[in-house]
CSV table of C-alpha atoms and ligand atoms in Angstrom, one decimal:
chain,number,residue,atom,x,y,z
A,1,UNK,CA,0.0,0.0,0.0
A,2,UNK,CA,1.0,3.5,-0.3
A,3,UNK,CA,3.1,5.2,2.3
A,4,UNK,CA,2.3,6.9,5.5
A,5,UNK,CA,2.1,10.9,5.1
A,6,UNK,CA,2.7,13.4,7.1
A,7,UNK,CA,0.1,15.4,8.7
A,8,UNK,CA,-3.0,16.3,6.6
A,9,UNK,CA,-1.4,15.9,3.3
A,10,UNK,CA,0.9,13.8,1.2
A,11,UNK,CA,3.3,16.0,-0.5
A,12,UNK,CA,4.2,14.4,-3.9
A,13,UNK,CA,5.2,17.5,-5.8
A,14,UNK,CA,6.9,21.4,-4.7
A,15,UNK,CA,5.9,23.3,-7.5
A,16,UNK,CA,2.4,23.3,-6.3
A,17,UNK,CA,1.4,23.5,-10.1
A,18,UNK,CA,-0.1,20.5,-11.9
A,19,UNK,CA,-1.0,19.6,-15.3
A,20,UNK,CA,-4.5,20.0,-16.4
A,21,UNK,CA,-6.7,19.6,-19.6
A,22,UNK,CA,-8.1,23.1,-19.7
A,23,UNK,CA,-11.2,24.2,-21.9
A,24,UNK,CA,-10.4,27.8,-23.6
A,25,UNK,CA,-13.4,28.5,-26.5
A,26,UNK,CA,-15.0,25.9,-28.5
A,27,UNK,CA,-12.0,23.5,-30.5
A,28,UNK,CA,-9.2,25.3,-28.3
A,29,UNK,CA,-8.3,23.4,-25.3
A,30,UNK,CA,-5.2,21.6,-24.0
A,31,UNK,CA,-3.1,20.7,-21.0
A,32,UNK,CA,-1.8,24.4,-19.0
A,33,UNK,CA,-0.4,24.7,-15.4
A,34,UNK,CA,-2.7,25.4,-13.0
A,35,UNK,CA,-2.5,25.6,-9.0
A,36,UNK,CA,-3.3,21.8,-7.1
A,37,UNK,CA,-6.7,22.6,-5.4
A,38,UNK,CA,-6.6,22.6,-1.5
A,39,UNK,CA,-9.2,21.4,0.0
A,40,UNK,CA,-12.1,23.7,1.6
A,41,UNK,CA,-14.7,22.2,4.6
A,42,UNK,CA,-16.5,19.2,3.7
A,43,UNK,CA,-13.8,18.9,0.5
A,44,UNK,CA,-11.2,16.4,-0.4
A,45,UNK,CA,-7.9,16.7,-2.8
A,46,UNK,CA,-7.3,13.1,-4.8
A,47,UNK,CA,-4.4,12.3,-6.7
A,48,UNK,CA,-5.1,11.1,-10.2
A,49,UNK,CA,-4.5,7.8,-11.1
A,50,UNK,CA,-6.5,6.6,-13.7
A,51,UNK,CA,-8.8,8.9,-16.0
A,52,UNK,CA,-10.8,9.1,-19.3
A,53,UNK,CA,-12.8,11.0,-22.0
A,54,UNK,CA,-16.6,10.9,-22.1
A,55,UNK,CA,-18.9,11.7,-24.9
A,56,UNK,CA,-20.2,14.7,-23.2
A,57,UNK,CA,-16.4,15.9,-23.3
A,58,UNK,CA,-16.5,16.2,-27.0
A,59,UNK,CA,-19.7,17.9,-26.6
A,60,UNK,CA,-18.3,20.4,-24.3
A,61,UNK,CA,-15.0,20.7,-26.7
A,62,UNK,CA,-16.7,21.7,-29.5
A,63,UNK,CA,-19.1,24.1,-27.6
A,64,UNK,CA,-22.1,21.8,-27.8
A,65,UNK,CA,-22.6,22.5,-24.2
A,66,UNK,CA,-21.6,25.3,-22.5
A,67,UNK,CA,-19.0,25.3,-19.9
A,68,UNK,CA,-16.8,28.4,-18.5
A,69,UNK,CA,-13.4,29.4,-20.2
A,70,UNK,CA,-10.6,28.1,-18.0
A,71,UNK,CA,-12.4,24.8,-17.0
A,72,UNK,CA,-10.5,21.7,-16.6
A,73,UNK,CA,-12.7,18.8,-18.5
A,74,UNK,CA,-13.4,15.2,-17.2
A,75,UNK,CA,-15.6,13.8,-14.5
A,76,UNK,CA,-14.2,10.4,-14.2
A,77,UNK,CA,-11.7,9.7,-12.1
A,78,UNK,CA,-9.8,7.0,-9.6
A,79,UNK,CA,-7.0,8.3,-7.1
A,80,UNK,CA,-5.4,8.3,-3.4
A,81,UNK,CA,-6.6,10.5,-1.4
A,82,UNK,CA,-4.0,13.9,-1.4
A,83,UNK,CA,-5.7,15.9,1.0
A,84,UNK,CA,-8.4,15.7,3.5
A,85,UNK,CA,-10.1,18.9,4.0
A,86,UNK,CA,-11.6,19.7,7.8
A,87,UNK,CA,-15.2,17.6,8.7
A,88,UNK,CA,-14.0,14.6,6.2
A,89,UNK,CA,-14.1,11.8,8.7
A,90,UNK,CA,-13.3,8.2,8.5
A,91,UNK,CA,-10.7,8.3,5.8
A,92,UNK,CA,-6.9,8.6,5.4
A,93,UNK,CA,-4.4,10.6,3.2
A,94,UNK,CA,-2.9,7.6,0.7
A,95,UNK,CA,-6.6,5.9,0.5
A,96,UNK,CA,-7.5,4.3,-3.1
A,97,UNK,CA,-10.7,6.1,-4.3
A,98,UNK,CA,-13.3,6.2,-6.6
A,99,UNK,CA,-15.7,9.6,-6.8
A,100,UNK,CA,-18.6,9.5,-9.1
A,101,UNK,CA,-19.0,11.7,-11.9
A,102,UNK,CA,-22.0,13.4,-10.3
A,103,UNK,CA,-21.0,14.6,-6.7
A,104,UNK,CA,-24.4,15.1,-4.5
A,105,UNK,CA,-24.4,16.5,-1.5
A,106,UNK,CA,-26.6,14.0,0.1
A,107,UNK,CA,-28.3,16.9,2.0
A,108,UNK,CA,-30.4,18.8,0.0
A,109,UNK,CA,-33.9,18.1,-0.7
A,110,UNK,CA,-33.2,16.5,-4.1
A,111,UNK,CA,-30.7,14.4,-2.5
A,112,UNK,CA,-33.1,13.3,0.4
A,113,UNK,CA,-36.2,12.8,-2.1
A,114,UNK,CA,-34.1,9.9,-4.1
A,115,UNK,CA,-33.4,12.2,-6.5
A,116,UNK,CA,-29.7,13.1,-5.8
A,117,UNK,CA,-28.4,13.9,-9.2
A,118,UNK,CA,-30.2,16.6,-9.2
A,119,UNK,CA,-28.8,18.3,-6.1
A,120,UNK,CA,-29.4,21.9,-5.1
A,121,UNK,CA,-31.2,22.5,-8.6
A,122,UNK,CA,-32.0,20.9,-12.2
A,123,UNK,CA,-28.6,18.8,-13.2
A,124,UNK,CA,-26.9,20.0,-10.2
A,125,UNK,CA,-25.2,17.0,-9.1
A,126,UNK,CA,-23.0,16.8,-12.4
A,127,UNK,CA,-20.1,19.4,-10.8
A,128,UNK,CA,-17.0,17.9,-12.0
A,129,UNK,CA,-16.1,19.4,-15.3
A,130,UNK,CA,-19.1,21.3,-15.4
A,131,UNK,CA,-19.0,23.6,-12.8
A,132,UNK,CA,-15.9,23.0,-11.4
A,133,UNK,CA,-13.0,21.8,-12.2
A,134,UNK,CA,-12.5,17.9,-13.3
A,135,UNK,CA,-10.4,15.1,-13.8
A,136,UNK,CA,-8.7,15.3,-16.6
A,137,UNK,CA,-5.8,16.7,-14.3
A,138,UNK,CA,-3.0,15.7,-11.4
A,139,UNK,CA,-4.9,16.5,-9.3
A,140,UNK,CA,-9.0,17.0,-8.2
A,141,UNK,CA,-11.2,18.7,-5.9
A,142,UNK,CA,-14.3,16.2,-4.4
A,143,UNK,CA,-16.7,18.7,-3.1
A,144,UNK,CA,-18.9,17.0,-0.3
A,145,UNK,CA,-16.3,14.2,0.3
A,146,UNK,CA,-17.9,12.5,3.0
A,147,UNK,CA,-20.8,11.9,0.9
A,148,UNK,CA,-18.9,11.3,-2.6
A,149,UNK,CA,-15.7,9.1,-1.5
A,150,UNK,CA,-15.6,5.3,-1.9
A,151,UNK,CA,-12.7,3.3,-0.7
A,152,UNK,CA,-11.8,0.7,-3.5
A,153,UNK,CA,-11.3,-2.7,-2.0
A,154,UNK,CA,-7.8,-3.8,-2.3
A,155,UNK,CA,-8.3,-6.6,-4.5
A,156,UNK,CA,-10.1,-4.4,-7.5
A,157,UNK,CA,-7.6,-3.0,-10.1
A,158,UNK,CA,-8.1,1.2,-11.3
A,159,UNK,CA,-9.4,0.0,-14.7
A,160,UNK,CA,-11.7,-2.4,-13.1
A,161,UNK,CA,-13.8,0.8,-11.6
A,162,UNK,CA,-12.7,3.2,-13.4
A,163,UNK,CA,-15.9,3.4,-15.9
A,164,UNK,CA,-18.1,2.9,-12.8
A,165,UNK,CA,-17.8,6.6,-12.6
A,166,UNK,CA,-20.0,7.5,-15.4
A,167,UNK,CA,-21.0,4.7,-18.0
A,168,UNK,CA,-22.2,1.9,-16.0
A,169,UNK,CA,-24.1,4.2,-13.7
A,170,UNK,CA,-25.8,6.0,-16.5
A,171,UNK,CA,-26.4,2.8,-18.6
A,172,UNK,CA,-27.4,0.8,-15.6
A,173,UNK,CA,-30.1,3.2,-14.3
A,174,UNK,CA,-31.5,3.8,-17.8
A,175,UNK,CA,-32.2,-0.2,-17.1
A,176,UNK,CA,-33.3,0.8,-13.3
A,177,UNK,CA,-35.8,3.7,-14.5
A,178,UNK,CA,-37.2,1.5,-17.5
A,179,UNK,CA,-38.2,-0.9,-14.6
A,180,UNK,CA,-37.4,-4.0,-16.6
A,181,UNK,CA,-38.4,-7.1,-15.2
A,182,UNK,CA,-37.6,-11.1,-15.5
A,183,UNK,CA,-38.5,-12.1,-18.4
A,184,UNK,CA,-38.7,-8.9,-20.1
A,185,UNK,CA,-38.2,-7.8,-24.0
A,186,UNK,CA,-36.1,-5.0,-24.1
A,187,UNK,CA,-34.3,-3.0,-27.5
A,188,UNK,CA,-31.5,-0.9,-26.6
A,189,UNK,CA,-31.0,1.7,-29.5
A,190,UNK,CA,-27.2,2.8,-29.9
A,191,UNK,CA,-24.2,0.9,-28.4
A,192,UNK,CA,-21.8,3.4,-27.5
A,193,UNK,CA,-20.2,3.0,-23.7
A,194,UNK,CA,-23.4,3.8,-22.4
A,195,UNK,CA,-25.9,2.0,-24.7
A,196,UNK,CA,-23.5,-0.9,-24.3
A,197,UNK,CA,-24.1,-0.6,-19.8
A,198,UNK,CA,-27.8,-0.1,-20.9
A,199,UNK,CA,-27.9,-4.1,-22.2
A,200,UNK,CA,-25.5,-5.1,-19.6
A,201,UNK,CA,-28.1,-3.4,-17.0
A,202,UNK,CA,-30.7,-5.4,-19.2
A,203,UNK,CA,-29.4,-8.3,-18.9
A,204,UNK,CA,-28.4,-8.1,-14.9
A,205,UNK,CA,-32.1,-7.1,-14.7
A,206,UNK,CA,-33.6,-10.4,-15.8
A,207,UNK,CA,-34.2,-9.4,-19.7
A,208,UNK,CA,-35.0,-12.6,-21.3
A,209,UNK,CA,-34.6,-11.0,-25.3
A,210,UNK,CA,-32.7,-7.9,-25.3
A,211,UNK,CA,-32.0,-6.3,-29.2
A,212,UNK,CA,-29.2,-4.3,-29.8
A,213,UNK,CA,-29.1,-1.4,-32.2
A,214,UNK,CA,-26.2,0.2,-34.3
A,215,UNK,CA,-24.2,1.2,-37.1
A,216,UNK,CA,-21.1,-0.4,-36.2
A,217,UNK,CA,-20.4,-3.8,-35.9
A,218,UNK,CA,-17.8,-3.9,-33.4
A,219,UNK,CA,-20.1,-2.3,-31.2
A,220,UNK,CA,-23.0,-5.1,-31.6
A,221,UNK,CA,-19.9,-7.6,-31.5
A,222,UNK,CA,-19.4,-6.3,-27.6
A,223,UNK,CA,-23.1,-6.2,-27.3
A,224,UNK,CA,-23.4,-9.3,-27.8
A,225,UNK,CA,-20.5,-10.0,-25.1
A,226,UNK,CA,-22.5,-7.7,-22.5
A,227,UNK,CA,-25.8,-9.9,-23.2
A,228,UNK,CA,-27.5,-9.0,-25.9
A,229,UNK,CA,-29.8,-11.9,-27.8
A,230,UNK,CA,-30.2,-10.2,-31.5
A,231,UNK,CA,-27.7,-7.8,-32.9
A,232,UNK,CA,-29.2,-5.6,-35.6
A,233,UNK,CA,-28.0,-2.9,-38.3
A,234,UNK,CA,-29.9,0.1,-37.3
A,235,UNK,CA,-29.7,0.4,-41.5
A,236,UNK,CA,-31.7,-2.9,-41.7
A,237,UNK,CA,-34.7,-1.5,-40.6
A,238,UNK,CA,-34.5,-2.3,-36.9
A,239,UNK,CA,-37.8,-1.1,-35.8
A,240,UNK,CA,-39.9,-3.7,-38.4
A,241,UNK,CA,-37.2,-6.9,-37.3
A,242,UNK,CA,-38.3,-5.8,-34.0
A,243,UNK,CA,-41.8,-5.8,-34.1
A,244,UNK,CA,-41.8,-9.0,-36.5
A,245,UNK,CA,-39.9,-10.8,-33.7
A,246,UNK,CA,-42.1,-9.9,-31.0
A,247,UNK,CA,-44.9,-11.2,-32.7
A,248,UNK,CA,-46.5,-7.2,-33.4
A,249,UNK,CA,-46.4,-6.6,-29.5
A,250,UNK,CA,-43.3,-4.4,-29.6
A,251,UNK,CA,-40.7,-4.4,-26.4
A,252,UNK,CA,-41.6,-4.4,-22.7
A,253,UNK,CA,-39.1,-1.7,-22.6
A,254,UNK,CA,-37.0,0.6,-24.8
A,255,UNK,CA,-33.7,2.3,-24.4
A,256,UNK,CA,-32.7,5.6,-26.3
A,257,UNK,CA,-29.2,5.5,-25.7
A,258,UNK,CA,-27.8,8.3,-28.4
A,259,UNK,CA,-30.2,11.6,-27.5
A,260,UNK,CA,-31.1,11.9,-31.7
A,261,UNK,CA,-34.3,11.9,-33.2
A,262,UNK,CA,-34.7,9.4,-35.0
A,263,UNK,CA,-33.3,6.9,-32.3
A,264,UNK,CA,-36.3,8.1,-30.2
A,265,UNK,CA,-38.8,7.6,-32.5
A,266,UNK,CA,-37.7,4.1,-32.9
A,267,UNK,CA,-37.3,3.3,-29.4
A,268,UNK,CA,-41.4,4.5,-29.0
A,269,UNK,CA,-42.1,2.9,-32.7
A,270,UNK,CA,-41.1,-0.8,-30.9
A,271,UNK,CA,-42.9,0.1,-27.4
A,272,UNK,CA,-45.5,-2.2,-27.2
A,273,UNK,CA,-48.8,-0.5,-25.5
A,274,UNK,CA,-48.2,0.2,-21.4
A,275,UNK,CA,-44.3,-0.1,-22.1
A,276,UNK,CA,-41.7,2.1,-20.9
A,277,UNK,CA,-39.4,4.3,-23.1
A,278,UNK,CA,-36.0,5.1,-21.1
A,279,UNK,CA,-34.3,8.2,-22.6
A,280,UNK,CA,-30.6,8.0,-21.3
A,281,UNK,CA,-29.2,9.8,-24.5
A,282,UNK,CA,-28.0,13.8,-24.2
A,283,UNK,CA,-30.4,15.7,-26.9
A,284,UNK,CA,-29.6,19.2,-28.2
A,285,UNK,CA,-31.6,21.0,-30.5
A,286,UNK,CA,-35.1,19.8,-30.8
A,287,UNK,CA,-36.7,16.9,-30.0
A,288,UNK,CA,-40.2,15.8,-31.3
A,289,UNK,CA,-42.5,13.2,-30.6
A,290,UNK,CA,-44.5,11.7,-33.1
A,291,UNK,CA,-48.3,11.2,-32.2
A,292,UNK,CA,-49.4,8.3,-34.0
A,293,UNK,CA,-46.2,6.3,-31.9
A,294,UNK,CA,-47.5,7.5,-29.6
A,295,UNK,CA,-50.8,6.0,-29.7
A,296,UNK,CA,-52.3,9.8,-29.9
A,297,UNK,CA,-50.8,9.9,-26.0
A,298,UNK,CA,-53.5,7.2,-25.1
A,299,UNK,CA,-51.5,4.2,-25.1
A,300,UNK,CA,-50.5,3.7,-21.4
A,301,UNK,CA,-46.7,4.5,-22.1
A,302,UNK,CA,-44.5,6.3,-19.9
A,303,UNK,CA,-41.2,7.6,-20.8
A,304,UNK,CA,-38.9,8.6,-18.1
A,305,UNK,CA,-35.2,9.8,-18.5
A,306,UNK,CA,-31.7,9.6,-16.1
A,307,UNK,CA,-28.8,11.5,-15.2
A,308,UNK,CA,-26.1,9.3,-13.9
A,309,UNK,CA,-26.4,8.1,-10.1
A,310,UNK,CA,-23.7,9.4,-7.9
A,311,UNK,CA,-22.9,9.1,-4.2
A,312,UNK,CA,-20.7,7.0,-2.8
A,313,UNK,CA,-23.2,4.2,-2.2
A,314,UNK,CA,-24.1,3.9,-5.7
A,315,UNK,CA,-20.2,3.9,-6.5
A,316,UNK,CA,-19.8,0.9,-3.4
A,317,UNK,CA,-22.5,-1.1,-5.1
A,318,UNK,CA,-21.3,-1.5,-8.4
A,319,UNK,CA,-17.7,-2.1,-7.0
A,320,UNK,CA,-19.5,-5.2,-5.2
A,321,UNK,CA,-21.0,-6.3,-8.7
A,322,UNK,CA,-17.4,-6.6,-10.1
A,323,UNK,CA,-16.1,-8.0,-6.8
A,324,UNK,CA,-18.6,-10.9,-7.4
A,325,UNK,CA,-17.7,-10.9,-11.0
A,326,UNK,CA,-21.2,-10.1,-12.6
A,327,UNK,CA,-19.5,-6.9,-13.6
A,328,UNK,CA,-16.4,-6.5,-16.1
A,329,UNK,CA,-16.5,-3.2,-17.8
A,330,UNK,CA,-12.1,-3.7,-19.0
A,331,UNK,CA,-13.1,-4.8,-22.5
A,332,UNK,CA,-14.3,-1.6,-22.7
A,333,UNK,CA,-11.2,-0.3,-22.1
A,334,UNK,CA,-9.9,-0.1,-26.0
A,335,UNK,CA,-6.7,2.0,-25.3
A,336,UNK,CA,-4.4,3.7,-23.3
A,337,UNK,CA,-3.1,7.4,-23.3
A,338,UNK,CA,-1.2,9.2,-20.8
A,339,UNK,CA,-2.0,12.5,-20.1
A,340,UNK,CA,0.7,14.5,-22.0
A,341,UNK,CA,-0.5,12.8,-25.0
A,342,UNK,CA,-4.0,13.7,-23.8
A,343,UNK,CA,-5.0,15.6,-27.6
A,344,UNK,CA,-3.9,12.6,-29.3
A,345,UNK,CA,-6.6,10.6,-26.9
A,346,UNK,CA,-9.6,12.9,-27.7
A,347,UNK,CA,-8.7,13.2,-31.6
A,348,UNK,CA,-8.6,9.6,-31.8
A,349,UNK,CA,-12.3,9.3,-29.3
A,350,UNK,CA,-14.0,11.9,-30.8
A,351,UNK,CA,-13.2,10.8,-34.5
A,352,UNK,CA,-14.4,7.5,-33.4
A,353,UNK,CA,-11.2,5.8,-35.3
A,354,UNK,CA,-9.5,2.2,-34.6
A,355,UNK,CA,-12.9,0.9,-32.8
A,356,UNK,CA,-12.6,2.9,-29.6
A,357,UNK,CA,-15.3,2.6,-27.1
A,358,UNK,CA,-13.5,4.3,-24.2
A,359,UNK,CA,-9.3,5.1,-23.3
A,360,UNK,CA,-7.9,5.1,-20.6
A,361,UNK,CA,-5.9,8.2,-19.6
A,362,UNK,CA,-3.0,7.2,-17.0
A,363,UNK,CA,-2.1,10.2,-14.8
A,364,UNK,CA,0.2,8.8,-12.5
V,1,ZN,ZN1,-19.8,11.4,-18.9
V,2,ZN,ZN1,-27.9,17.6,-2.6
């Protein structure tokens, strides 16, 4: 394990400058110097081990969503704990940790009504890289530590949690908030990292037929691997296999896993009537709905959506899914980067080239 540190903080580097992926104006962004973060009450410093590059990243790069100049990107991230700021209790400086993309406060009334993602206000849980700084850097702030920190069992390598963060939470509660039960028929449209958690969280849920949809046939090759029973083109007209397989009922339950149009009309085209359509996807622009899919808004469906669970209990009970090994997230893993080479990483992720699905970023 790692060594012991004196006093309240482990001190690692003098310059007190770190390295930091840094968002200037939409296209222009790169690593810059910036001051380590010390932490504040209720705050913790980690160390970055293990990093990577989300989708909304490339949103946010190309000023798709609006974040402030000056922001450091990323909200995944596993570490050792630098520095413990005051009223963090019952942890130590040189812990392994995991802190979810979203960091509720566990206080608030959003937080205390179940609904913690949304703390203090409408997306308010999603800080990291948002509206603070994130972890695409040395080092991180964790605001509201003592509800955000999980201690990662020894035996559980970085790159086994490191997409627990993000993907699997998101994917898995677009499966949780669809309600699927045993036995259930459920289509999954896109296969990215998250649409690819969606059909694992399918499958974990009991599906007994889950259909996978997407362009890319690497992607439905890993589908498959995470428990999908039919891969299908989304050119081969998805929606009409679909329906023909069920018989003309249509799915218990449909996952919109890309946040486009046209995957949303197919997810409610294959709903069968009383069925759930789980919107995980990130839309922007305009979204529609068509009402004769719809069943002229009289067919019993409901449609809910998710942002990512966070928390530190969510982040324990995945670890324990992967612990048990129901949960293995490394084939996800497609390559490796370290953080100097950090624009190489998001020109290769957000160009989509060589197959990636997700890269790891090693910080330290
Ligand atoms: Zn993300
Ligand atoms: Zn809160």
């Amino acid at each position: 394990m790692l060594p012991a540190v004196e006093q309240r903080g482990s001190v690692t580097n003098t310059t007190g400058l770190m390295k930091a992926n840094v968002f200037r104006a939409p296209g222009q962004f790169g690593l810059e110097q910036k001051p380590i973060p010390s932490p504040g009450y209720g705050e913790a410093v980690i160390k970055v081990n293990l990093t990577t590059i989300c989708g909304t990243d490339i949103h946010i790069i190309k000023g798709e969503y609006p974040v402030k100049p000056g922001l450091t990107i990323g909200h995944e991230a596993v570490g050792v704990i630098h520095q413990l700021g005051p009223g963090v209790t019952g942890y130590e400086i040189g812990q392994r940790v995991l802190a979810g993309a979203i960091t509720p406060c566990g206080q608030c009334e959003a937080c205390l009504s179940g609904h913690a993602s949304q703390c203090g206000g409408a997306l308010g849980g999603w800080r990291l890289g948002n509206t603070i700084d994130g972890t695409q850097a040395e080092y991180v702030l964790i605001p509201h530590a003592q509800a955000n920190l999980t201690i990662i069992p020894d035996d559980l390598r970085n790159e086994e949690v490191l997409l627990l963060t993000d993907i699997a939470s998101t994917g898995f509660s677009a499966a949780e908030r669809g309600n699927i039960q045993i036995g259930d028929t459920v289509a999954v449209f896109a296969q990215g990292p998250i649409g690819l958690c969606a059909t694992l969280g399918a499958k974990l849920r009991g599906a007994a037929q889950i259909f996978a949809v997407d362009a890319e046939p690497r992607r439905l090759q890993t589908a498959q691997l995470f428990g999908a029973t039919h891969q299908l083109h989304s050119s081969a007209r998805p929606v009409e296999t679909i329906l023909a397989e069920t018989g003309g009922r249509g799915v218990d339950v449909a996952i919109e896993a890309l946040g486009a149009q046209g995957t949303f009309e197919s997810a409610l085209r294959v709903l069968r009537p009383g069925g759930t359509l789980s919107s995980v996807g990130v839309y922007s622009g305009h979204l529609s709905v068509p009402l004769d899919a719809l069943g002229a808004g009289l067919a019993d469906h409901t449609i809910v959506t998710t942002l990512c669970p966070g928390g530190k209990e969510r982040m324990a009970r995945l670890m324990r899914l992967v612990q048990a090994g129901r949960l293995d997230l490394t084939p996800l893993l497609t390559h490796r980067f370290t953080l100097d080479e950090i624009s190489a990483a998001y020109d290769l992720f957000s160009q989509r080239k060589d197959n990636v699905l997700k890269i790891a970023i090693q910080v330290a």
